[in-house]
Short mmCIF file of C-alpha atoms and ligand atoms in Angstrom, two decimals:
data_model
loop_
_atom_site.label_atom_id
_atom_site.label_comp_id
_atom_site.label_asym_id
_atom_site.label_seq_id
_atom_site.Cartn_x
_atom_site.Cartn_y
_atom_site.Cartn_z
CA MET A 1 -0.36 0.02 -0.07
CA ILE A 2 0.93 3.43 -0.78
CA VAL A 3 0.12 6.39 0.84
CA SER A 4 -0.07 9.87 -0.94
CA LYS A 5 0.17 13.58 0.16
CA PHE A 6 -0.27 15.84 -2.46
CA GLY A 7 0.36 19.28 -1.03
CA GLY A 8 -1.57 23.30 -1.39
CA THR A 9 -0.21 23.52 -4.63
CA SER A 10 -0.34 20.16 -6.25
CA VAL A 11 -4.77 20.93 -4.34
CA GLY A 12 -4.36 24.65 -5.94
CA THR A 13 -6.19 24.88 -8.96
CA PHE A 14 -8.20 21.98 -11.92
CA GLU A 15 -5.13 21.86 -13.70
CA ALA A 16 -3.15 20.53 -10.31
CA MET A 17 -6.58 18.88 -8.87
CA GLN A 18 -6.15 17.12 -12.62
CA ARG A 19 -2.94 16.56 -12.79
CA SER A 20 -2.91 15.11 -9.17
CA ALA A 21 -5.80 12.10 -9.60
CA ARG A 22 -3.47 11.45 -13.10
CA ILE A 23 -1.34 9.89 -10.28
CA VAL A 24 -3.80 8.36 -8.42
CA ALA A 25 -5.02 6.89 -10.55
CA SER A 26 -2.22 5.22 -12.56
CA ASN A 27 -0.82 3.03 -9.61
CA THR A 28 -3.86 1.05 -8.00
CA ASP A 29 -1.40 0.30 -4.91
CA ARG A 30 -2.32 4.62 -4.39
CA ARG A 31 -5.00 3.84 -1.74
CA LEU A 32 -4.58 6.04 1.08
CA VAL A 33 -4.77 10.17 -0.35
CA VAL A 34 -4.10 12.94 2.04
CA ILE A 35 -4.39 16.05 0.41
CA SER A 36 -3.60 19.30 2.19
CA ALA A 37 -5.92 22.92 1.85
CA THR A 38 -5.80 24.33 -1.42
CA SER A 39 -2.64 26.77 -1.91
CA GLY A 40 -3.08 30.09 -0.06
CA THR A 41 -6.25 29.17 1.47
CA THR A 42 -4.36 28.59 5.20
CA ASN A 43 -2.43 31.81 5.04
CA ASP A 44 -5.80 33.43 4.48
CA LEU A 45 -7.57 31.92 7.27
CA VAL A 46 -4.46 32.44 9.58
CA ALA A 47 -5.28 36.12 8.28
CA LEU A 48 -8.89 35.86 9.21
CA GLN A 49 -8.24 35.10 12.58
CA ASP A 50 -6.62 38.31 13.84
CA ALA A 51 -9.55 40.22 15.53
CA THR A 52 -8.32 43.47 14.65
CA LEU A 53 -9.25 43.12 10.87
CA ASP A 54 -11.37 45.18 9.47
CA SER A 55 -14.53 44.37 7.71
CA THR A 56 -13.62 45.64 4.03
CA SER A 57 -10.80 43.14 3.93
CA LYS A 58 -12.27 40.31 6.37
CA GLU A 59 -14.71 40.47 2.70
CA GLU A 60 -11.80 40.62 0.53
CA ILE A 61 -10.17 37.40 2.02
CA LEU A 62 -12.99 35.57 1.80
CA GLN A 63 -13.88 36.26 -1.60
CA ARG A 64 -10.27 35.15 -2.24
CA ILE A 65 -10.62 31.68 -0.63
CA GLU A 66 -14.00 31.37 -2.51
CA LYS A 67 -13.54 31.96 -5.76
CA ARG A 68 -10.13 30.27 -5.63
CA HIS A 69 -12.72 27.17 -5.05
CA LEU A 70 -14.88 28.49 -7.32
CA ASP A 71 -12.75 28.33 -9.99
CA ILE A 72 -12.10 24.53 -9.53
CA ILE A 73 -15.23 23.56 -8.90
CA THR A 74 -16.97 25.24 -12.46
CA LYS A 75 -15.03 23.08 -14.01
CA CYS A 76 -15.75 19.92 -13.28
CA GLN A 77 -18.34 17.72 -14.45
CA LYS A 78 -20.41 17.73 -11.07
CA GLN A 79 -20.30 21.35 -10.31
CA ASP A 80 -24.35 21.69 -8.62
CA LYS A 81 -23.23 18.81 -5.72
CA LEU A 82 -20.10 20.38 -5.41
CA LEU A 83 -21.27 23.82 -5.37
CA LYS A 84 -23.99 22.41 -2.20
CA THR A 85 -21.63 21.22 -0.44
CA PHE A 86 -19.09 24.44 -1.00
CA ARG A 87 -22.12 26.78 0.32
CA LYS A 88 -22.63 24.95 2.98
CA GLN A 89 -18.80 24.70 4.70
CA PHE A 90 -18.78 28.87 3.31
CA SER A 91 -21.63 29.64 5.49
CA GLU A 92 -20.17 27.51 8.32
CA LEU A 93 -16.93 29.03 7.95
CA ARG A 94 -19.06 33.11 8.03
CA LEU A 95 -20.78 31.80 10.65
CA HIS A 96 -17.71 30.65 12.92
CA LEU A 97 -16.26 34.39 12.19
CA ASP A 98 -19.04 35.72 13.26
CA ASP A 99 -18.77 34.02 16.99
CA SER A 100 -18.27 36.37 19.57
CA GLY A 101 -17.41 33.58 21.99
CA ARG A 102 -13.51 32.19 20.32
CA ASP A 103 -12.13 30.39 23.33
CA LYS A 104 -8.53 28.33 22.83
CA ARG A 105 -10.51 25.20 20.11
CA TRP A 106 -10.94 28.41 17.86
CA LYS A 107 -8.54 28.84 15.37
CA ASP A 108 -8.21 25.01 14.64
CA ARG A 109 -11.63 24.32 13.45
CA LEU A 110 -10.89 27.52 11.60
CA TYR A 111 -8.17 26.34 10.12
CA ALA A 112 -9.59 23.11 9.40
CA PHE A 113 -11.83 24.71 6.99
CA GLY A 114 -9.21 24.78 4.10
CA GLU A 115 -8.65 21.34 4.23
CA LEU A 116 -12.06 19.97 4.68
CA MET A 117 -13.18 22.50 1.92
CA SER A 118 -10.36 21.00 -0.46
CA THR A 119 -11.01 17.19 0.25
CA LYS A 120 -14.74 17.66 -0.86
CA ILE A 121 -13.63 18.75 -3.55
CA PHE A 122 -10.88 16.12 -5.08
CA VAL A 123 -12.95 13.17 -3.61
CA GLU A 124 -15.10 14.26 -6.57
CA VAL A 125 -11.96 14.90 -9.31
CA LEU A 126 -10.71 11.30 -8.27
CA GLN A 127 -14.19 9.98 -9.13
CA GLU A 128 -13.81 12.34 -12.23
CA HIS A 129 -10.28 10.08 -12.76
CA GLY A 130 -12.49 6.31 -12.34
CA ILE A 131 -11.19 6.40 -8.79
CA ASP A 132 -13.98 5.04 -6.19
CA ALA A 133 -12.41 7.23 -3.65
CA GLN A 134 -14.40 7.52 0.11
CA TRP A 135 -13.72 10.26 2.29
CA LEU A 136 -12.35 10.44 5.43
CA ASP A 137 -12.91 12.82 8.41
CA ALA A 138 -9.38 12.44 9.41
CA ARG A 139 -10.36 13.99 13.23
CA ASP A 140 -12.60 10.21 13.10
CA VAL A 141 -8.46 8.61 12.18
CA ILE A 142 -5.81 11.55 13.88
CA LYS A 143 -6.34 11.70 17.61
CA THR A 144 -4.51 13.56 19.11
CA ASP A 145 -4.26 15.91 22.96
CA SER A 146 -5.55 19.30 23.38
CA GLU A 147 -2.09 20.89 22.67
CA PHE A 148 -4.22 23.67 19.85
CA GLY A 149 -2.34 24.95 17.19
CA ASN A 150 0.49 22.24 17.44
CA ALA A 151 -1.07 18.75 18.78
CA ASN A 152 0.39 16.06 19.94
CA PRO A 153 -0.68 12.64 17.67
CA ILE A 154 -1.47 9.70 20.60
CA LEU A 155 0.13 6.80 18.46
CA GLU A 156 -2.20 4.03 19.92
CA SER A 157 -5.84 5.63 19.84
CA ILE A 158 -4.52 6.31 15.65
CA GLY A 159 -3.25 2.49 15.54
CA LYS A 160 -6.66 1.32 16.61
CA LYS A 161 -8.68 3.86 14.42
CA ALA A 162 -7.18 3.22 11.64
CA ALA A 163 -7.79 -0.26 11.69
CA LYS A 164 -10.84 0.46 12.07
CA LEU A 165 -11.40 3.13 9.54
CA ILE A 166 -9.29 1.97 6.86
CA ASP A 167 -10.17 -0.64 4.42
CA LYS A 168 -7.05 -1.80 3.04
CA THR A 169 -9.05 -2.94 -0.12
CA LYS A 170 -10.74 0.40 -0.79
CA THR A 171 -9.36 3.86 -1.80
CA HIS A 172 -9.63 6.92 0.55
CA LEU A 173 -8.77 10.37 0.69
CA THR A 174 -8.50 12.00 3.67
CA GLN A 175 -7.46 15.94 5.08
CA GLY A 176 -4.18 16.85 6.37
CA PHE A 177 -3.08 18.75 9.60
CA ILE A 178 -6.10 18.01 11.36
CA GLY A 179 -7.39 16.04 13.91
CA SER A 180 -8.70 15.62 17.14
CA ASP A 181 -8.20 15.90 21.04
CA ILE A 182 -9.73 13.02 22.94
CA PHE A 183 -13.02 15.22 23.57
CA GLY A 184 -14.02 15.47 19.82
CA SER A 185 -12.82 19.14 19.32
CA THR A 186 -11.11 20.05 16.09
CA THR A 187 -7.16 20.20 16.58
CA THR A 188 -4.03 21.45 13.97
CA MET A 189 -0.34 20.25 13.56
CA GLY A 190 1.72 23.33 13.68
CA ARG A 191 1.77 24.37 9.54
CA GLY A 192 3.02 21.89 6.67
CA GLY A 193 1.48 19.56 9.19
CA SER A 194 -0.11 18.18 6.29
CA ASP A 195 3.34 15.55 6.15
CA PHE A 196 2.78 14.52 9.08
CA THR A 197 -0.63 13.26 8.95
CA ALA A 198 0.75 11.20 5.62
CA ALA A 199 3.14 9.89 7.54
CA LEU A 200 1.36 8.92 10.88
CA LEU A 201 -1.37 6.72 8.67
CA ALA A 202 1.23 5.20 6.69
CA GLU A 203 2.54 3.73 9.73
CA ALA A 204 -0.84 3.31 11.06
CA VAL A 205 -1.22 0.84 7.68
CA ARG A 206 2.03 -0.30 7.72
CA ALA A 207 1.84 1.31 4.54
CA ASN A 208 5.49 0.17 1.97
CA THR A 209 5.86 3.82 0.63
CA LEU A 210 5.13 7.86 1.61
CA GLU A 211 5.12 9.78 -1.23
CA ILE A 212 5.40 13.42 -0.70
CA TRP A 213 4.05 15.05 -3.69
CA THR A 214 4.92 18.81 -4.58
CA ASP A 215 6.10 21.26 -6.06
CA VAL A 216 8.95 20.52 -6.55
CA ALA A 217 11.30 17.49 -7.77
CA GLY A 218 12.67 16.33 -4.40
CA VAL A 219 14.18 17.09 -1.82
CA PHE A 220 17.12 19.48 -3.23
CA THR A 221 20.82 20.47 -2.29
CA THR A 222 19.51 23.71 -1.16
CA ASP A 223 15.82 25.59 -1.37
CA PRO A 224 15.61 26.37 -5.29
CA ARG A 225 13.88 29.87 -4.10
CA ILE A 226 17.21 30.94 -3.25
CA VAL A 227 20.20 28.83 -5.17
CA PRO A 228 17.94 28.42 -8.86
CA ASP A 229 20.91 25.88 -10.00
CA ALA A 230 20.36 23.18 -6.42
CA GLN A 231 20.31 20.19 -8.00
CA ALA A 232 17.27 17.04 -6.31
CA ILE A 233 18.88 14.36 -4.56
CA ASN A 234 18.18 10.44 -5.26
CA GLU A 235 18.79 9.49 -2.08
CA ILE A 236 19.31 10.75 1.14
CA SER A 237 19.36 8.62 5.05
CA PHE A 238 16.49 9.39 7.07
CA SER A 239 18.56 11.22 10.36
CA GLU A 240 20.37 13.28 6.81
CA ALA A 241 16.82 14.79 5.73
CA ALA A 242 15.56 15.44 9.33
CA GLU A 243 18.40 17.36 9.86
CA LEU A 244 17.15 19.11 7.41
CA SER A 245 13.69 19.64 7.88
CA VAL A 246 14.43 20.51 11.56
CA PHE A 247 17.14 23.26 10.11
CA GLY A 248 14.75 24.64 7.65
CA GLY A 249 13.65 22.51 4.22
CA LYS A 250 10.95 23.48 4.38
CA VAL A 251 9.59 20.59 1.27
CA LEU A 252 9.04 17.62 4.87
CA HIS A 253 7.37 19.26 7.99
CA PRO A 254 9.76 18.82 10.36
CA ALA A 255 8.10 15.39 12.60
CA THR A 256 7.32 13.84 9.31
CA LEU A 257 10.21 10.84 9.56
CA LYS A 258 9.70 10.08 13.05
CA PRO A 259 6.40 7.61 12.14
CA ALA A 260 8.22 6.89 8.65
CA ILE A 261 11.34 5.94 10.97
CA ARG A 262 9.50 3.73 13.06
CA GLU A 263 8.13 1.45 11.08
CA GLY A 264 10.46 1.42 8.11
CA VAL A 265 8.74 3.14 5.62
CA ASN A 266 10.21 3.99 2.72
CA VAL A 267 9.88 8.10 1.91
CA ARG A 268 9.53 9.23 -1.56
CA VAL A 269 9.68 13.07 -2.64
CA ALA A 270 8.43 13.94 -5.77
CA SER A 271 6.83 16.65 -8.16
CA SER A 272 3.15 16.64 -9.50
CA HIS A 273 3.86 19.12 -11.79
CA ASN A 274 6.64 16.57 -13.34
CA PRO A 275 5.73 13.45 -12.22
CA ASP A 276 8.26 11.49 -14.62
CA GLU A 277 11.10 13.16 -13.35
CA ALA A 278 12.72 10.24 -10.34
CA GLY A 279 12.44 12.95 -7.35
CA THR A 280 14.26 11.66 -3.82
CA TRP A 281 14.30 8.64 -1.71
CA ILE A 282 14.35 8.60 2.12
CA VAL A 283 15.65 5.33 2.84
CA LYS A 284 17.31 4.12 6.24
CA GLU A 285 20.63 4.09 4.78
CA ALA A 286 22.16 5.90 1.60
CA ASP A 287 24.35 4.49 -0.80
CA HIS A 288 26.42 7.69 -1.46
CA LYS A 289 27.28 9.58 1.74
CA PRO A 290 28.92 12.73 1.08
CA VAL A 291 30.40 14.60 3.31
CA ILE A 292 27.80 17.87 2.71
CA ARG A 293 24.63 16.67 0.92
CA ALA A 294 23.08 20.10 1.25
CA ILE A 295 22.65 23.57 3.25
CA SER A 296 19.75 24.92 4.89
CA LEU A 297 18.26 28.09 5.89
CA ARG A 298 16.02 29.26 9.17
CA LYS A 299 15.40 32.88 9.33
CA ASP A 300 14.44 34.75 12.66
CA GLN A 301 16.46 33.05 15.12
CA THR A 302 17.14 35.47 18.35
CA LEU A 303 19.87 35.08 20.47
CA LEU A 304 20.60 35.24 24.22
CA THR A 305 24.19 35.71 26.06
CA VAL A 306 24.05 35.17 29.55
CA ASN A 307 27.22 36.59 31.02
CA SER A 308 27.76 35.42 35.04
CA LEU A 309 31.28 35.44 37.17
CA GLU A 310 28.78 32.75 39.69
CA MET A 311 28.99 30.67 36.65
CA LEU A 312 33.49 30.85 37.09
CA HIS A 313 33.73 26.90 38.81
CA LYS A 314 30.49 26.88 40.22
CA HIS A 315 28.03 23.96 39.87
CA GLY A 316 24.26 24.28 38.92
CA PHE A 317 24.62 27.40 37.09
CA LEU A 318 23.29 25.57 33.86
CA ALA A 319 20.76 23.70 35.20
CA GLN A 320 19.40 26.88 37.14
CA LEU A 321 19.64 28.73 33.63
CA PHE A 322 17.63 26.17 31.85
CA ARG A 323 14.66 25.70 34.23
CA VAL A 324 14.05 29.52 34.18
CA LEU A 325 13.63 28.65 30.32
CA ALA A 326 11.63 24.91 31.27
CA ASP A 327 9.64 26.85 33.28
CA HIS A 328 8.33 29.62 30.34
CA ARG A 329 8.06 26.71 28.01
CA ILE A 330 11.13 28.20 25.69
CA SER A 331 12.69 25.85 23.39
CA VAL A 332 16.30 25.78 22.47
CA ASP A 333 17.87 25.40 19.07
CA LEU A 334 21.64 26.06 19.50
CA VAL A 335 24.34 26.04 22.97
CA THR A 336 27.99 27.36 23.19
CA THR A 337 29.46 28.03 26.01
CA SER A 338 33.06 29.53 28.01
CA GLU A 339 33.95 29.96 30.98
CA VAL A 340 31.57 32.32 32.48
CA SER A 341 28.51 33.06 29.97
CA VAL A 342 25.87 30.94 27.65
CA ALA A 343 25.04 31.78 24.22
CA LEU A 344 21.84 29.97 23.18
CA THR A 345 19.62 30.47 20.05
CA LEU A 346 16.10 30.07 20.11
CA ASP A 347 13.41 30.67 16.41
CA THR A 348 11.07 33.15 17.21
CA ALA A 349 8.12 30.82 14.72
CA VAL A 350 9.05 27.29 16.95
CA ASN A 351 8.50 28.94 19.90
CA ALA A 352 5.33 31.19 18.85
CA ALA A 353 3.50 27.58 17.84
CA HIS A 354 3.81 26.77 21.55
CA LYS A 355 2.12 30.08 22.16
CA VAL A 356 5.18 31.40 24.26
CA GLU A 357 7.79 33.92 23.60
CA LEU A 358 11.05 35.38 25.28
CA ASN A 359 9.47 38.54 26.86
CA GLU A 360 10.50 40.55 29.09
CA GLN A 361 9.01 38.85 32.56
CA ILE A 362 12.16 36.56 31.65
CA LEU A 363 14.79 38.41 31.07
CA ASP A 364 13.88 39.99 34.24
CA GLU A 365 14.45 36.95 36.21
CA LEU A 366 17.63 36.07 34.22
CA ARG A 367 18.51 39.27 35.33
CA LYS A 368 18.25 37.86 38.89
CA PHE A 369 21.46 36.31 38.27
CA ALA A 370 23.24 36.85 35.44
CA GLU A 371 23.57 39.60 33.11
CA VAL A 372 21.51 38.74 29.90
CA THR A 373 21.50 40.34 26.39
CA VAL A 374 20.09 39.69 23.72
CA GLU A 375 20.28 39.76 19.97
CA GLU A 376 18.17 39.33 16.66
CA ASP A 377 17.95 39.45 13.23
CA LEU A 378 19.73 36.36 12.95
CA ALA A 379 19.95 33.18 10.45
CA LEU A 380 20.57 29.91 11.63
CA VAL A 381 23.01 27.96 8.42
CA ALA A 382 23.16 24.02 8.83
CA LEU A 383 25.73 22.14 6.76
CA ILE A 384 23.86 18.47 6.82
CA GLY A 385 25.67 15.76 5.75
CA ASN A 386 27.75 12.42 6.47
CA ASN A 387 30.47 12.06 9.37
CA LEU A 388 31.05 16.08 9.99
CA ASP A 389 31.94 15.11 13.27
CA SER A 390 34.58 12.67 12.10
CA THR A 391 35.81 14.18 8.76
CA SER A 392 38.95 15.90 8.94
CA GLY A 393 39.52 19.17 6.18
CA VAL A 394 35.61 20.41 7.20
CA VAL A 395 36.42 23.33 9.34
CA GLY A 396 39.21 25.28 7.27
CA PRO A 397 37.88 25.59 4.11
CA LEU A 398 34.44 26.36 5.69
CA PHE A 399 35.58 29.05 8.07
CA THR A 400 38.10 30.55 4.26
CA ALA A 401 34.87 31.02 3.26
CA LEU A 402 33.81 32.04 5.81
CA GLU A 403 36.41 34.97 6.23
CA GLN A 404 34.63 37.68 5.44
CA PHE A 405 31.47 37.44 7.20
CA ASN A 406 30.87 37.70 11.04
CA ILE A 407 30.42 34.39 12.58
CA ARG A 408 28.04 34.67 16.21
CA VAL A 409 28.50 30.92 16.94
CA VAL A 410 29.03 27.77 15.43
CA CYS A 411 27.53 24.31 16.42
CA HIS A 412 29.94 21.22 15.71
CA GLY A 413 30.61 18.23 16.70
CA ALA A 414 27.17 17.26 18.63
CA SER A 415 25.95 15.85 15.10
CA SER A 416 27.95 13.52 13.05
CA ASN A 417 24.72 15.02 10.07
CA ASN A 418 25.18 17.96 10.55
CA LEU A 419 27.28 21.52 11.37
CA CYS A 420 25.39 24.48 11.86
CA PHE A 421 26.18 28.14 11.99
CA ILE A 422 24.32 31.83 13.34
CA ILE A 423 24.80 34.67 10.74
CA ASN A 424 23.09 38.07 10.43
CA GLU A 425 20.06 37.60 8.39
CA GLU A 426 20.95 39.91 5.90
CA ASP A 427 23.93 37.64 4.63
CA ALA A 428 22.43 34.43 4.91
CA GLU A 429 21.03 33.93 1.00
CA ASP A 430 24.33 35.89 -0.33
CA ILE A 431 26.06 32.86 2.36
CA ILE A 432 24.07 30.21 1.00
CA ARG A 433 24.96 30.92 -2.53
CA MET A 434 28.77 31.26 -1.57
CA LEU A 435 28.62 27.80 0.04
CA HIS A 436 26.35 25.41 -2.66
CA ASP A 437 28.40 26.79 -5.61
CA LYS A 438 31.48 26.16 -3.53
CA PHE A 439 31.37 22.96 -1.53
CA ILE A 440 28.24 21.16 -3.53
CA THR A 441 28.40 22.41 -6.68
CA ARG A 442 32.36 22.41 -7.45
CA LYS A 443 32.65 19.56 -4.91
CA GLU A 444 35.44 21.64 -2.59
CA MET A 445 35.51 19.52 0.08
CA PRO A 446 37.30 15.33 1.34
CA GLU A 447 35.03 12.96 1.07
CA ALA A 448 33.00 11.51 4.06
CA LYS A 449 35.22 9.02 5.81
CA PRO A 450 34.37 5.35 7.91
CA GLU A 451 32.25 5.99 10.82
CA LEU A 452 34.88 6.09 14.39
CA SER A 453 34.20 3.05 15.62
P1 ADP B 1 3.02 21.95 -0.16
O1 ADP B 1 2.68 22.95 -0.53
O2 ADP B 1 3.40 20.95 -1.01
O3 ADP B 1 3.83 21.20 1.03
P2 ADP B 1 5.51 23.54 0.40
O4 ADP B 1 5.77 24.46 0.43
O5 ADP B 1 5.37 22.97 1.81
O6 ADP B 1 4.69 22.52 -0.32
O7 ADP B 1 7.35 22.25 0.37
C1 ADP B 1 7.46 22.83 -0.69
C2 ADP B 1 8.67 24.40 -1.19
O8 ADP B 1 9.86 23.91 0.01
C3 ADP B 1 9.44 24.39 -2.33
O9 ADP B 1 8.32 25.17 -3.08
C4 ADP B 1 10.88 24.22 -1.59
O10 ADP B 1 11.10 26.33 -1.96
C5 ADP B 1 11.62 24.49 -0.41
N1 ADP B 1 12.12 24.26 0.26
C6 ADP B 1 13.12 25.43 1.47
N2 ADP B 1 14.12 23.90 1.58
C7 ADP B 1 14.23 22.86 0.33
C8 ADP B 1 14.82 22.04 0.38
N3 ADP B 1 16.59 21.72 0.19
N4 ADP B 1 14.49 21.37 -1.41
C9 ADP B 1 13.58 21.17 -2.05
N5 ADP B 1 12.51 21.98 -1.70
C10 ADP B 1 12.36 23.05 -0.48
N1 LIG B 2 -2.84 23.92 4.56
C1 LIG B 2 -1.63 23.34 5.37
C2 LIG B 2 -0.43 24.71 5.85
O1 LIG B 2 -0.98 25.54 5.25
C3 LIG B 2 -0.81 22.35 6.16
C4 LIG B 2 0.32 21.35 4.84
O2 LIG B 2 -0.66 22.50 4.00
O3 LIG B 2 0.62 20.93 5.23
O4 LIG B 2 0.08 24.76 7.24
MG1 MG B 3 4.77 22.03 3.57
#
């Protein structure tokens, strides 16, 4: 069985839906199909949640969502039936927006409209391509905790629900991104979460393959929007791909690979626009293991430096520092220390997803025992590859290449698959282009050595 996930741009227009339906139809093993909202719709719904939005802007956004869906529906054979369904969903969306009792569940319910609308249309498009797909409400299968906006799956319940509701002899179409908690309230799994849904379902039904169909022909050596001559990678290991997605490779939601690794599901990333291109296979062990396979970028990083003479030869200082951050649920990425100071990086978007930020209250708590400085407008660049910690001659050429830039933090040695550093955000894209040209296109780097035993 193959689980196939189609992202927003793969279902964003009538033509895109046609292409994606043809892909599903071309292999009868593709029996569980997961799709995102039509591209742009989740962004529009996120804009609509703003309580300060004036009514003109609100109407503009609603009309944009309506037009995007009607443009598809009016080209479908069963447009009358689809129009009826869409009109009903759209008036529910309006009612939901007018609901004055906005509680913590309200936003997730709002965001879910995107996937609920797209799947109602795509199930008909699949029918028109001769695929008798059953529409499945993902909220009946993807059971999560009640962490609204960033819900965590409850694997045991998902396994049981999938066994009950997914008939492996039939084809099912369901929504990515959304689930429900034990009380039945709609939850969402974080932006880009449809990849994660598809992986959880692939794990639950023990699929052979998970396919991620997107707008680029695989996982690239870097974001092709920054470096147009970046290349699709034929094969990459789970651990490299996991680092790449965590460190900014938007092509996969960072949590996607965990379920695939647990159940040994091979993952393929390919372009629904050019399905004949090979795409990328993500496998347990890749045959070719270059030292530098890819470069990723994460913007919007904050550097927090905590300095205290009390740290000198004392124990417990780091514990005290991390206790404050943990109490406020602040997630930390990179850490470097000197004798009297600690530098940590925080990702604004990751913390915002957990509804926390580095605010004055936290800084005041830290100031009770240390001097604190905060720097913004930074970016994290990660070199992703193999044996980065045990290959000699990597750091020299890298630092020489970065000579003219101010590198604020370097993290090397914690992972064999990743070497990363913090630089000014305004230099980030130039640095990516320069490093990609030097180390990936022109391969000015030693080959990976066998793992140290
Ligand atoms: P979808 O809507 O299909 O989920 P996304 O926009 O979430 O698609 O992810 C695909 C995009 O990820 C690509 O258009 C590309 O610009 C971006 N991207 C960033 N880094 C990479 C990378 N290393 N390889 C491929 N795509 C990448
Ligand atoms: N529609 C959701 C988003 O845009 C989920 C996804 O596309 O994966 O974040
Ligand atoms: Mg995505």
